[in-house]
Structure formats: C-alpha cells, structure tokens
Tab-separated table of C-alpha atoms in Angstrom:
chain	number	residue	atom	x	y	z
A	130	MET	CA	60.485	159.619	103.966
A	131	LEU	CA	63.580	159.000	106.112
A	132	ILE	CA	62.541	161.911	108.320
A	133	GLN	CA	59.134	160.264	108.731
A	134	TYR	CA	60.742	156.964	109.792
A	135	ALA	CA	63.042	158.782	112.230
A	136	ARG	CA	60.063	160.495	113.839
A	137	ILE	CA	58.179	157.216	114.165
A	138	PHE	CA	60.995	155.444	115.989
A	139	ALA	CA	61.850	158.473	118.116
A	140	THR	CA	58.224	158.543	119.256
A	141	ALA	CA	58.294	154.809	120.017
A	142	THR	CA	61.421	155.234	122.110
A	143	LEU	CA	60.022	158.123	124.134
A	144	ILE	CA	56.791	156.278	124.827
A	145	LEU	CA	58.514	153.202	126.217
A	146	LEU	CA	61.048	155.157	128.249
A	147	PHE	CA	58.305	156.640	130.426
A	148	SER	CA	58.661	153.879	133.002
A	149	PRO	CA	61.564	154.370	135.451
A	150	VAL	CA	61.600	150.697	136.470
A	151	SER	CA	62.067	149.005	133.100
A	152	ALA	CA	64.639	148.896	130.349
A	153	PHE	CA	64.518	147.214	126.986
A	154	TRP	CA	66.249	146.513	123.764
A	155	ARG	CA	64.474	147.168	120.524
A	156	LEU	CA	64.905	144.300	118.075
A	157	LEU	CA	64.355	145.642	114.578
A	158	CYS	CA	63.296	143.220	111.842
A	159	MET	CA	63.962	144.914	108.521
A	160	GLY	CA	62.992	141.832	106.559
A	161	VAL	CA	59.761	139.902	106.163
A	162	ALA	CA	60.601	136.214	106.313
A	163	GLY	CA	57.292	135.260	104.759
A	164	VAL	CA	53.654	136.097	104.145
A	165	ALA	CA	51.673	132.884	104.134
A	166	ARG	CA	48.957	130.830	105.780
A	167	ILE	CA	51.467	129.288	108.181
A	168	ASP	CA	50.944	128.897	111.932
A	169	PRO	CA	52.654	125.863	113.497
A	170	LEU	CA	51.025	126.604	116.858
A	171	VAL	CA	47.350	126.759	115.894
A	172	SER	CA	47.478	124.767	112.640
A	173	PRO	CA	50.402	122.348	112.814
A	174	GLY	CA	50.943	120.300	109.672
A	175	LYS	CA	48.412	122.158	107.557
A	176	GLU	CA	47.574	125.489	105.988
A	177	SER	CA	46.359	127.931	108.622
A	178	GLY	CA	42.980	129.638	108.531
A	179	HIS	CA	44.355	133.070	107.645
A	180	VAL	CA	47.486	134.804	106.401
A	181	HIS	CA	50.291	135.872	108.730
A	182	THR	CA	53.242	138.133	108.194
A	183	ILE	CA	56.250	136.313	109.642
A	184	LYS	CA	59.459	137.793	111.023
A	185	GLY	CA	62.557	136.039	112.285
A	186	SER	CA	63.868	132.533	111.639
A	187	SER	CA	63.924	131.010	108.169
A	188	GLY	CA	63.231	127.686	109.897
A	189	LEU	CA	59.548	128.402	110.492
A	190	SER	CA	57.158	126.058	108.695
A	191	ILE	CA	53.827	124.358	109.257
A	192	ASN	CA	55.656	121.690	111.277
A	193	ALA	CA	58.482	123.762	112.765
A	194	THR	CA	60.276	122.432	115.846
A	195	LEU	CA	62.726	124.147	118.156
A	196	ASP	CA	65.595	122.375	116.375
A	197	ASP	CA	64.297	123.649	113.031
A	198	LEU	CA	64.491	127.203	114.289
A	199	LEU	CA	67.861	126.850	115.998
A	200	THR	CA	69.479	125.295	112.930
A	201	SER	CA	67.956	127.764	110.481
A	202	SER	CA	70.323	129.522	108.104
A	203	CYS	CA	69.212	133.108	108.742
A	204	THR	CA	66.872	135.534	110.473
A	205	SER	CA	65.023	138.540	109.121
A	206	CYS	CA	65.728	140.345	112.399
A	207	GLU	CA	68.607	142.359	113.795
A	208	VAL	CA	70.353	139.876	116.093
A	209	LYS	CA	72.057	136.912	114.444
A	210	GLN	CA	71.780	134.727	117.553
A	211	ASP	CA	68.004	135.127	117.705
A	212	HIS	CA	66.363	132.286	115.755
A	213	SER	CA	62.916	132.964	117.211
A	214	ALA	CA	59.866	133.475	115.022
A	215	TYR	CA	57.266	136.213	115.480
A	216	TRP	CA	54.046	136.463	113.487
A	217	THR	CA	50.851	138.514	113.332
A	218	PRO	CA	47.829	138.527	110.981
A	219	GLU	CA	48.281	140.392	107.722
A	220	LEU	CA	46.385	143.671	107.292
A	221	TYR	CA	44.368	144.208	104.105
A	222	PHE	CA	42.487	147.064	102.464
A	223	TRP	CA	39.129	146.110	100.946
A	224	GLY	CA	38.196	148.691	98.360
A	225	ALA	CA	34.722	149.834	97.368
A	226	ASP	CA	35.491	148.390	93.936
A	227	GLY	CA	35.807	144.926	95.468
A	228	VAL	CA	39.584	144.825	95.163
A	229	VAL	CA	41.450	143.464	98.200
A	230	GLU	CA	45.153	144.220	98.645
A	231	VAL	CA	47.875	143.972	101.293
A	232	VAL	CA	48.602	147.112	103.316
A	233	PRO	CA	52.353	147.784	103.016
A	234	GLU	CA	54.474	147.897	106.133
A	235	ILE	CA	56.653	150.873	107.023
A	236	MET	CA	60.311	150.307	107.884
A	237	GLY	CA	59.962	146.805	109.238
A	238	HIS	CA	58.781	145.353	112.518
A	239	LEU	CA	59.906	145.915	116.107
A	240	THR	CA	60.119	143.357	118.885
A	241	TYR	CA	60.813	144.895	122.281
A	242	TYR	CA	62.381	142.680	124.928
A	243	LYS	CA	61.615	144.612	128.099
A	244	TYR	CA	63.125	144.162	131.541
A	245	VAL	CA	60.036	144.567	133.751
A	246	PRO	CA	60.135	143.363	137.389
A	247	ALA	CA	56.854	142.117	138.847
A	248	LEU	CA	55.491	141.180	142.256
A	249	VAL	CA	55.087	137.497	143.110
A	250	ASP	CA	53.306	136.986	146.436
A	251	GLY	CA	54.325	140.515	147.383
A	252	ILE	CA	58.005	139.995	146.562
A	253	LEU	CA	59.496	141.959	143.661
A	254	LYS	CA	61.194	139.629	141.212
A	255	ASN	CA	63.428	140.564	138.311
A	256	PRO	CA	62.770	138.916	134.969
A	257	GLU	CA	64.612	135.841	133.776
A	258	ALA	CA	65.326	134.964	130.160
A	259	ILE	CA	62.420	133.329	128.361
A	260	PRO	CA	63.376	129.677	127.979
A	261	ASN	CA	63.967	128.232	124.548
A	262	GLY	CA	60.980	126.436	123.084
A	263	MET	CA	58.471	128.796	124.694
A	264	LYS	CA	55.351	129.166	122.546
A	265	MET	CA	52.859	131.926	123.302
A	266	ILE	CA	49.812	133.536	121.742
A	267	SER	CA	48.541	136.925	122.870
A	268	GLY	CA	45.123	138.073	121.755
A	269	ASN	CA	42.109	136.188	120.428
A	270	ALA	CA	41.519	135.931	116.672
A	271	MET	CA	37.806	135.296	117.271
A	272	ARG	CA	37.154	138.336	119.480
A	273	ARG	CA	34.945	141.045	118.011
A	274	ASN	CA	34.045	143.094	121.076
A	275	PHE	CA	35.665	145.040	123.917
A	276	SER	CA	33.819	144.474	127.178
A	277	LEU	CA	35.660	146.867	129.499
A	278	ALA	CA	35.638	150.527	130.474
A	279	ILE	CA	37.073	153.038	128.012
A	280	PRO	CA	39.553	154.559	128.471
A	281	ASP	CA	41.538	152.124	130.605
A	282	PRO	CA	41.344	152.942	134.331
A	283	PRO	CA	44.560	153.696	136.263
A	284	GLN	CA	46.949	150.802	136.924
A	285	PRO	CA	47.376	148.431	138.606
A	286	TRP	CA	43.997	147.059	137.656
A	287	SER	CA	41.668	145.133	139.924
A	288	GLY	CA	38.339	143.339	139.819
A	289	GLU	CA	36.920	142.754	136.362
A	290	ASP	CA	39.762	144.784	134.866
A	291	ALA	CA	42.333	142.317	136.208
A	292	THR	CA	40.935	139.015	134.922
A	293	GLN	CA	43.108	137.258	132.369
A	294	ASP	CA	40.443	137.810	129.711
A	295	ALA	CA	40.379	141.541	130.476
A	296	LEU	CA	44.173	141.811	130.466
A	297	GLU	CA	44.307	139.994	127.132
A	298	GLN	CA	41.829	142.469	125.642
A	299	LYS	CA	44.026	145.342	126.826
A	300	ALA	CA	47.171	143.695	125.425
A	301	ILE	CA	46.165	144.705	121.882
A	302	GLY	CA	46.761	148.271	120.741
A	303	PHE	CA	46.483	150.586	117.736
A	304	ASN	CA	48.293	153.892	117.578
A	305	CYS	CA	47.981	156.765	115.167
A	306	LEU	CA	51.312	158.173	113.938
A	307	GLY	CA	52.198	161.584	112.560
A	308	GLY	CA	49.158	163.356	113.969
A	309	THR	CA	48.977	166.376	116.250
A	310	ALA	CA	48.938	164.298	119.454
A	311	THR	CA	51.357	161.621	120.669
A	312	GLU	CA	49.510	158.461	121.654
A	313	ALA	CA	50.889	156.180	124.342
A	314	SER	CA	51.410	152.475	123.733
A	315	LEU	CA	48.189	150.454	123.978
A	316	TYR	CA	46.276	153.727	123.929
A	317	ARG	CA	43.283	152.239	122.099
A	318	HIS	CA	42.230	148.625	121.656
A	319	TYR	CA	40.347	148.797	118.369
A	320	LEU	CA	41.254	149.444	114.759
A	321	PRO	CA	40.103	153.002	113.921
A	322	ASP	CA	37.853	153.324	110.899
A	323	LYS	CA	39.231	154.633	107.630
A	324	ALA	CA	37.804	158.147	108.005
A	325	PHE	CA	39.666	158.573	111.291
A	326	LEU	CA	42.889	157.132	109.884
A	327	ASP	CA	42.698	159.390	106.826
A	328	ALA	CA	42.195	162.497	108.940
A	329	ASN	CA	44.571	161.800	111.813
A	330	CYS	CA	47.281	159.279	110.910
A	331	PRO	CA	49.461	160.625	108.079
A	332	GLY	CA	52.497	158.810	109.489
A	333	GLY	CA	50.812	155.419	109.538
A	334	LEU	CA	49.212	152.989	111.980
A	335	ARG	CA	51.087	151.045	114.647
A	336	PHE	CA	49.664	147.647	115.629
A	337	GLU	CA	50.825	146.461	119.071
A	338	VAL	CA	50.737	143.110	120.878
A	339	LEU	CA	51.854	142.699	124.498
A	340	PHE	CA	52.778	139.228	125.801
A	341	PRO	CA	52.502	137.905	129.384
A	342	ILE	CA	55.469	138.081	131.771
A	343	CYS	CA	54.264	135.614	134.427
A	344	TRP	CA	55.130	131.937	133.874
A	345	ASN	CA	54.277	128.750	135.748
A	346	GLY	CA	57.928	127.704	135.636
A	347	LYS	CA	57.448	124.298	134.041
A	348	ASP	CA	55.491	124.311	130.767
A	349	LEU	CA	56.793	125.755	127.510
A	350	GLU	CA	53.371	125.523	125.931
A	351	SER	CA	49.779	124.615	126.706
A	352	SER	CA	46.818	123.465	124.646
A	353	ASP	CA	45.740	127.060	123.960
A	354	PHE	CA	49.327	128.438	124.060
A	355	LYS	CA	48.153	130.790	126.799
A	356	SER	CA	47.418	128.880	130.025
A	357	HIS	CA	51.077	128.254	130.939
A	358	VAL	CA	51.663	132.011	131.189
A	359	ALA	CA	49.669	134.908	132.627
A	360	TYR	CA	49.456	138.672	132.345
A	361	SER	CA	50.458	140.827	135.275
A	362	ASP	CA	47.893	143.366	136.447
A	363	ALA	CA	49.631	146.557	135.289
A	364	GLY	CA	50.233	145.837	131.632
A	365	LEU	CA	53.459	147.358	130.352
A	366	GLY	CA	54.321	148.424	133.893
A	367	GLY	CA	54.469	144.955	135.437
A	368	GLY	CA	52.453	144.860	138.654
A	369	ASN	CA	51.389	141.592	140.292
A	370	CYS	CA	51.569	138.059	138.918
A	371	PRO	CA	48.589	135.823	139.745
A	372	SER	CA	48.909	132.832	142.042
A	373	GLY	CA	50.591	129.839	140.456
A	374	PHE	CA	52.741	131.936	138.115
A	375	ASP	CA	55.828	132.450	140.227
A	376	TYR	CA	58.408	133.158	137.549
A	377	VAL	CA	58.879	136.492	135.782
A	378	ILE	CA	60.213	136.441	132.208
A	379	ASN	CA	61.172	139.051	129.623
A	380	GLN	CA	58.246	141.118	128.428
A	381	ILE	CA	57.794	140.863	124.659
A	382	PHE	CA	56.022	143.716	122.918
A	383	LEU	CA	55.480	143.497	119.151
A	384	GLU	CA	54.978	146.523	116.914
A	385	THR	CA	54.095	146.497	113.222
A	386	TYR	CA	53.839	149.762	111.293
A	387	TYR	CA	51.389	150.053	108.389
A	388	ASP	CA	51.326	152.681	105.660
A	389	VAL	CA	47.562	153.223	105.718
A	390	ALA	CA	47.953	156.665	104.144
A	391	VAL	CA	48.543	155.149	100.686
A	392	PHE	CA	44.816	154.367	100.596
A	393	LYS	CA	43.672	157.840	101.601
A	394	ARG	CA	42.079	158.630	98.249
A	395	LYS	CA	40.303	155.283	97.986
A	396	ASP	CA	36.936	154.282	99.419
A	397	GLY	CA	36.838	151.087	101.450
A	398	PHE	CA	37.854	149.669	104.819
A	399	PHE	CA	40.763	147.928	106.544
A	400	THR	CA	40.553	144.382	107.862
A	401	PHE	CA	42.867	141.779	109.276
A	402	ALA	CA	43.327	138.526	107.372
A	403	ASN	CA	41.036	136.737	109.835
A	404	GLY	CA	38.078	138.822	108.620
A	405	ASP	CA	38.303	141.301	111.487
A	406	PRO	CA	37.723	144.988	110.662
A	407	THR	CA	37.257	145.861	114.356
A	408	GLY	CA	40.800	145.106	115.545
A	409	TYR	CA	39.491	143.388	118.667
A	410	GLY	CA	40.628	140.098	117.098
A	411	GLY	CA	44.211	141.282	116.725
A	412	HIS	CA	46.772	138.773	117.976
A	413	GLY	CA	50.369	137.655	117.791
A	414	ASP	CA	52.395	134.456	118.159
A	415	VAL	CA	55.972	133.853	119.275
A	416	PHE	CA	58.181	130.752	119.222
A	417	ILE	CA	61.374	131.436	121.198
A	418	ALA	CA	64.705	130.072	119.957
A	419	TRP	CA	67.935	131.826	120.943
A	420	GLU	CA	71.440	130.432	120.701
A	421	GLU	CA	72.504	128.905	124.003
A	422	GLY	CA	72.996	131.433	126.799
A	423	ILE	CA	72.587	134.559	124.668
A	424	LEU	CA	69.182	135.718	125.903
A	425	ALA	CA	70.162	135.057	129.549
A	426	ALA	CA	73.383	137.040	129.138
A	427	ALA	CA	71.586	139.909	127.438
A	428	THR	CA	68.902	139.954	130.127
A	429	GLU	CA	71.576	140.196	132.820
A	430	LYS	CA	73.927	142.666	131.145
A	431	CYS	CA	71.564	144.792	129.046
A	432	GLY	CA	68.355	144.598	131.049
A	433	PRO	CA	68.554	146.383	134.402
A	434	ILE	CA	68.770	150.168	134.425
A	435	VAL	CA	71.959	150.842	136.341
A	436	PRO	CA	74.611	153.493	135.753
A	437	GLY	CA	76.349	152.683	132.480
A	438	SER	CA	73.978	149.867	131.594
A	439	PRO	CA	73.753	149.330	127.819
A	440	GLY	CA	70.118	148.336	128.326
A	441	ALA	CA	69.001	151.828	129.253
A	442	ASP	CA	68.994	153.288	125.740
A	443	GLY	CA	67.010	150.559	123.965
A	444	ILE	CA	69.508	150.299	121.115
A	445	THR	CA	70.160	146.656	120.338
A	446	ALA	CA	73.578	147.298	118.801
A	447	ASN	CA	74.791	148.761	122.106
A	448	CYS	CA	74.324	145.454	123.917
A	449	PRO	CA	77.760	143.748	123.669
A	450	VAL	CA	76.211	140.282	123.807
A	451	PHE	CA	74.646	140.591	120.366
A	452	ASP	CA	76.061	140.027	116.894
A	453	ILE	CA	74.238	142.427	114.592
A	454	ASN	CA	72.758	141.120	111.365
A	455	PRO	CA	73.312	143.426	108.345
A	456	VAL	CA	70.112	144.905	106.921
A	457	VAL	CA	70.745	143.329	103.524
A	458	ASP	CA	70.883	139.897	105.176
A	459	GLN	CA	67.694	140.578	107.120
A	460	GLN	CA	65.876	141.512	103.935
A	461	SER	CA	67.110	138.494	101.988
A	462	CYS	CA	66.139	135.941	104.653
A	463	LYS	CA	63.025	133.978	103.666
A	464	ILE	CA	61.176	130.912	104.889
A	465	PRO	CA	60.671	128.094	102.366
A	466	VAL	CA	56.986	128.280	101.392
A	467	PRO	CA	55.526	125.306	99.480
A	468	ASP	CA	54.416	126.253	95.962
A	469	GLU	CA	50.771	125.527	96.735
A	470	MET	CA	50.879	127.970	99.665
A	471	LYS	CA	52.719	130.851	98.019
A	472	LEU	CA	50.957	134.220	97.858
A	473	ASP	CA	51.581	137.171	95.588
A	474	THR	CA	51.470	140.013	98.093
A	475	ASP	CA	51.377	142.570	95.269
A	476	ALA	CA	48.309	140.995	93.693
A	477	LYS	CA	44.910	142.617	93.762
A	478	ILE	CA	42.439	139.916	94.774
A	479	SER	CA	38.690	139.650	95.282
A	480	ALA	CA	38.548	137.974	98.717
A	481	LEU	CA	40.711	137.383	101.756
A	482	PRO	CA	42.980	134.333	101.313
A	483	GLY	CA	41.218	131.333	102.773
A	484	ASN	CA	37.904	132.995	101.874
A	485	ASN	CA	37.542	134.374	105.374
A	486	PRO	CA	34.292	136.328	105.715
A	487	ILE	CA	34.157	139.740	107.335
A	488	GLN	CA	32.718	139.102	110.809
A	489	LEU	CA	31.800	142.265	112.680
A	490	GLY	CA	30.555	141.003	116.044
A	491	PRO	CA	29.899	141.766	118.803
A	492	GLN	CA	29.520	137.993	119.171
A	493	PRO	CA	32.726	135.978	118.668
A	494	ALA	CA	33.622	135.087	115.125
A	495	THR	CA	33.104	131.536	113.938
A	496	VAL	CA	35.506	129.326	112.082
A	497	GLN	CA	34.434	129.222	108.448
A	498	PRO	CA	35.199	126.258	106.202
A	499	SER	CA	37.543	127.161	103.352
A	500	GLY	CA	35.655	128.049	100.212
A	501	THR	CA	32.800	129.956	101.867
A	502	GLN	CA	32.781	133.702	101.358
A	503	SER	CA	29.948	135.301	103.259
A	504	PRO	CA	29.919	139.088	102.748
A	505	THR	CA	29.645	139.923	106.432
A	506	THR	CA	28.188	138.659	109.671
A	507	GLY	CA	27.288	140.379	112.920
A	508	THR	CA	24.874	143.087	113.922
A	509	GLY	CA	26.518	144.871	116.844
A	510	ASP	CA	28.331	148.179	116.998
A	511	ILE	CA	31.871	149.058	118.037
A	512	HIS	CA	31.926	150.568	121.531
A	513	SER	CA	30.371	154.034	121.750
A	514	TRP	CA	33.838	155.411	122.455
A	515	HIS	CA	34.097	155.769	118.684
A	516	SER	CA	31.731	158.708	118.841
A	517	ARG	CA	33.898	160.382	121.472
A	518	THR	CA	37.025	160.063	119.330
A	519	GLY	CA	35.437	161.648	116.284
A	520	ALA	CA	35.096	158.385	114.398
A	521	PRO	CA	31.610	157.374	113.166
A	522	GLU	CA	29.642	154.643	114.877
A	523	LEU	CA	30.221	151.198	113.418
A	524	SER	CA	26.543	150.946	112.478
A	525	THR	CA	27.362	153.453	109.747
A	526	ILE	CA	30.582	151.667	108.871
A	527	LYS	CA	28.787	148.325	108.718
A	528	SER	CA	26.222	149.606	106.259
A	529	LYS	CA	29.052	150.859	104.087
A	530	ILE	CA	30.961	147.577	104.378
A	531	ARG	CA	27.891	145.541	103.493
A	532	SER	CA	27.174	147.687	100.434
A	533	GLU	CA	30.785	147.355	99.290
A	534	LEU	CA	30.729	143.576	99.651
A	535	MET	CA	27.491	143.011	97.802
C-alpha cells in the first residue's frame, strides 16, 4: 500500500512540474477536520444542502469568521501557520442493493499553492500572497453538462473557450490513477462511470479543483464568491487576466484521492453528495486564513524558480518559512460539529444526507427541499466523448441508475 501511495504522489509531482514558469509547494492534509453539512459561504448559519469533507482549520463552523479561523487551536494540514479551510463535496457509492456509503479517501488531501505569473494588460505580473479573509468557490454544484469541445483545445484559450463560464467548467478534473497511461491534471472534466473506473483505475480516482488567480484587488468576497476573482485564459499555465482583474494571486489547486477500487466487486454507481453522478457539478470552497506575513514570505522565498530556490521541488517542509505540523496532530484535529449535524461516515444509509436526489442533467440541477427523495431527474446524456474513451454512454448508465433507485 505504501508503494501505491508513493507512486500516486510521484505522479502528481511530475505532472505539475511540466511547466517551466511555475513553482509550488504541496500542502498535505493528512487529517479530515470534519465531514458534515457545513458551508459558511453558501449556507451561513444553517445546515448546508449537502455534505462536505473539510480540511484545515478547526475553527470552521456554519458561522465561521476570519477571527474564528485564525484563533483556532489546530489544523488538519501540514503547515501550523495555515488556519485556512478547504472543503469539497463528499463522494458516495450507491449500491444496486440500495445501500449508500462514503467512498474512503487515500492518503489525505493535497492543496497546491502554485507560483504562476500571468499577463495583465500585456505586462507579466508575478503572483502576490492571497489576502487573509479571501473566500472563493470554484465550480458549480448545479452544473450537469459540459458545453465545450473535448478534448480541450491548445492553450491559451480564446473565444467561447475563454469565457469565465467555460474556464470554470475546465477547472474541474478527474484523473485515473494506477492505470497504464499517465493522465495530466484536468485531463477530463467528468466523473468516469464505474465500469471505466473498475477497468482502468486500480490506484484510485483523483478529484481536482483549480481556483482563479486574477483578483480585482479590493473585494475579499462577492455575493456568489466568484465575481471578485477571475480565471486566466490558460488554466494551470496562467495566461492572460481579463480586464478589471489587475492583481495576480497564488494559484490554489485542490486534489482529493478516492479509493474507488474497494467497490470493484459491487454493482452500483458513484455520486457526489449534491446528487451529481456526472462530475460536472464538482466544486470546491476555500476560506484563507494564514498567520500574519507567513503566506507573503513563503510566496517570496519559496515561490519563484531560481537557482537554489526551495520552491522548486514542491516539498512544503523544504520551505524555511513553515512550521511543520506532525501527522498525528493533523489527524487528531477536528471541527466541533453540533450533535444534530453529526454524521457516521462508516454507516450504510439508504439516501444521500439531506435527501438530495440524483439529478443527471443535462439541464442544471434544482435545489430540492430537505425531505424529498426523488429517484432521479434528467433525460440527457453525458457528452459523446464517453464512447471514445471506452466508457458506455450515459443513456445506458441512467437506465441502470434508475433501476437501482426504484
């Protein structure tokens, strides 16, 4: 098993070292701070619509403030001075027997802080530290369709491929691990069906979320937690920032590894907690809270690739700015979850928490009131690229899902 983990992280390192203009440090979160229906951005003060797996500060709650994060007692991540919180929707397996269970993670979660310069009005700018209090969402929980060309055209993108909606669609990725071919980051933008995962992903599934690097320079949040920032037009490679977003900040790239192979001998399908078996509705949230001056110092000293730079190898412990959090402390760090919101992640249940229905698209999903459990909605098919990757068309998958949910 340790060999498998080593291969996974070696592959991740090689993939992200392909770019000669960017460096990064790889923030490993060996602990899960919580699994709960908590999202202080989208659902402040109340239980959120679906379950998230939360990494980072023990100060996260339904009403978390920047001070709550900064004064928290611990973090489930590798750097003690990082009190930020990072969360993504939980992944579930829905069995043909009607049993729903959490898909276990492999070896924790990775948050890459990348040093990616970008062009602003034709001038190349180096990234600055993300300011404390920054709140961002990447991805759209309601999306159930991919409207762009497959595979992605060469970068930088232009035209319909460079709209903010298009760039957000391409900021979500799913990678197969342990197979015969190495897949680049953000290689595909949908969740492969179970038959494909069983046949090609013995090392697990990597879920990826890329955050914007262009900032308007004044707002730490916006009503949708997106409009104050913007994606550049070359994805992981930087490119051009759109007009009005004149500041370049660290590029955050989240990776969560799932042990999908444990379900290989079971019939069923995988779905996110928001009722999304397509993966198009994958998303991630961040709430930035670093101890004063630490992120700026790390960005300056461990970001640029220069001779002898500790930022060139991606190993967080090699950046002298950081105090490293022991693994045992990462794993013991937990957020306080109210009793009425606690979940037994080992339990076998009969529906997604919050009674979220499976919504297949291609139309956007709808918000369902708690307590309604519709088997499935939607009549469209996943993009025909499925047939070119060896995976069956979603029309077949949908029939199977519907029969399993009856």
